[in-house]
Amino acid sequence: GARFVHVIYCFARYVMIEDMKKLSVGTGIPFAEAIKRRPKDMYIAKARHRVAYNKLLQILQREDFVIQEYGKKAR
């Protein structure tokens, strides 16, 4: 349900941030620090969060549909 999607979204965000930390070491480009900062316009930040969250939900729903269809055809 919605809780599962939220947990997956938070996990994906955490993984992305950790990966960016590893990739930005020694480059002089502070990607990870920029992600953790609070944006000046919270409305835009919340809108981007909603877009990303809804996109993840759509992808998970599509994947679930495809898995169900394969299961039906395999019978």
XYZ file of N, CA and C in Angstrom, residues 4 27 32 40 44 55 69 71:
24
model
N 4.214 1.120 2.042
C 5.276 0.414 1.353
C 5.927 1.299 0.302
N 36.301 15.211 -6.136
C 36.034 15.961 -7.371
C 35.910 17.451 -7.125
N 26.424 15.937 -2.724
C 25.723 15.398 -1.557
C 25.309 16.508 -0.593
N 15.217 27.115 -0.782
C 14.638 28.408 -0.411
C 13.130 28.404 -0.608
N 8.159 24.660 -4.234
C 8.758 23.980 -5.386
C 9.335 22.634 -4.951
N 5.626 9.362 -9.682
C 6.285 8.631 -10.767
C 6.722 7.250 -10.265
N 0.212 -10.163 -15.250
C -0.116 -10.647 -16.599
C 0.745 -11.857 -16.959
N 1.990 -13.940 -14.892
C 1.493 -15.043 -14.067
C 0.251 -15.671 -14.667
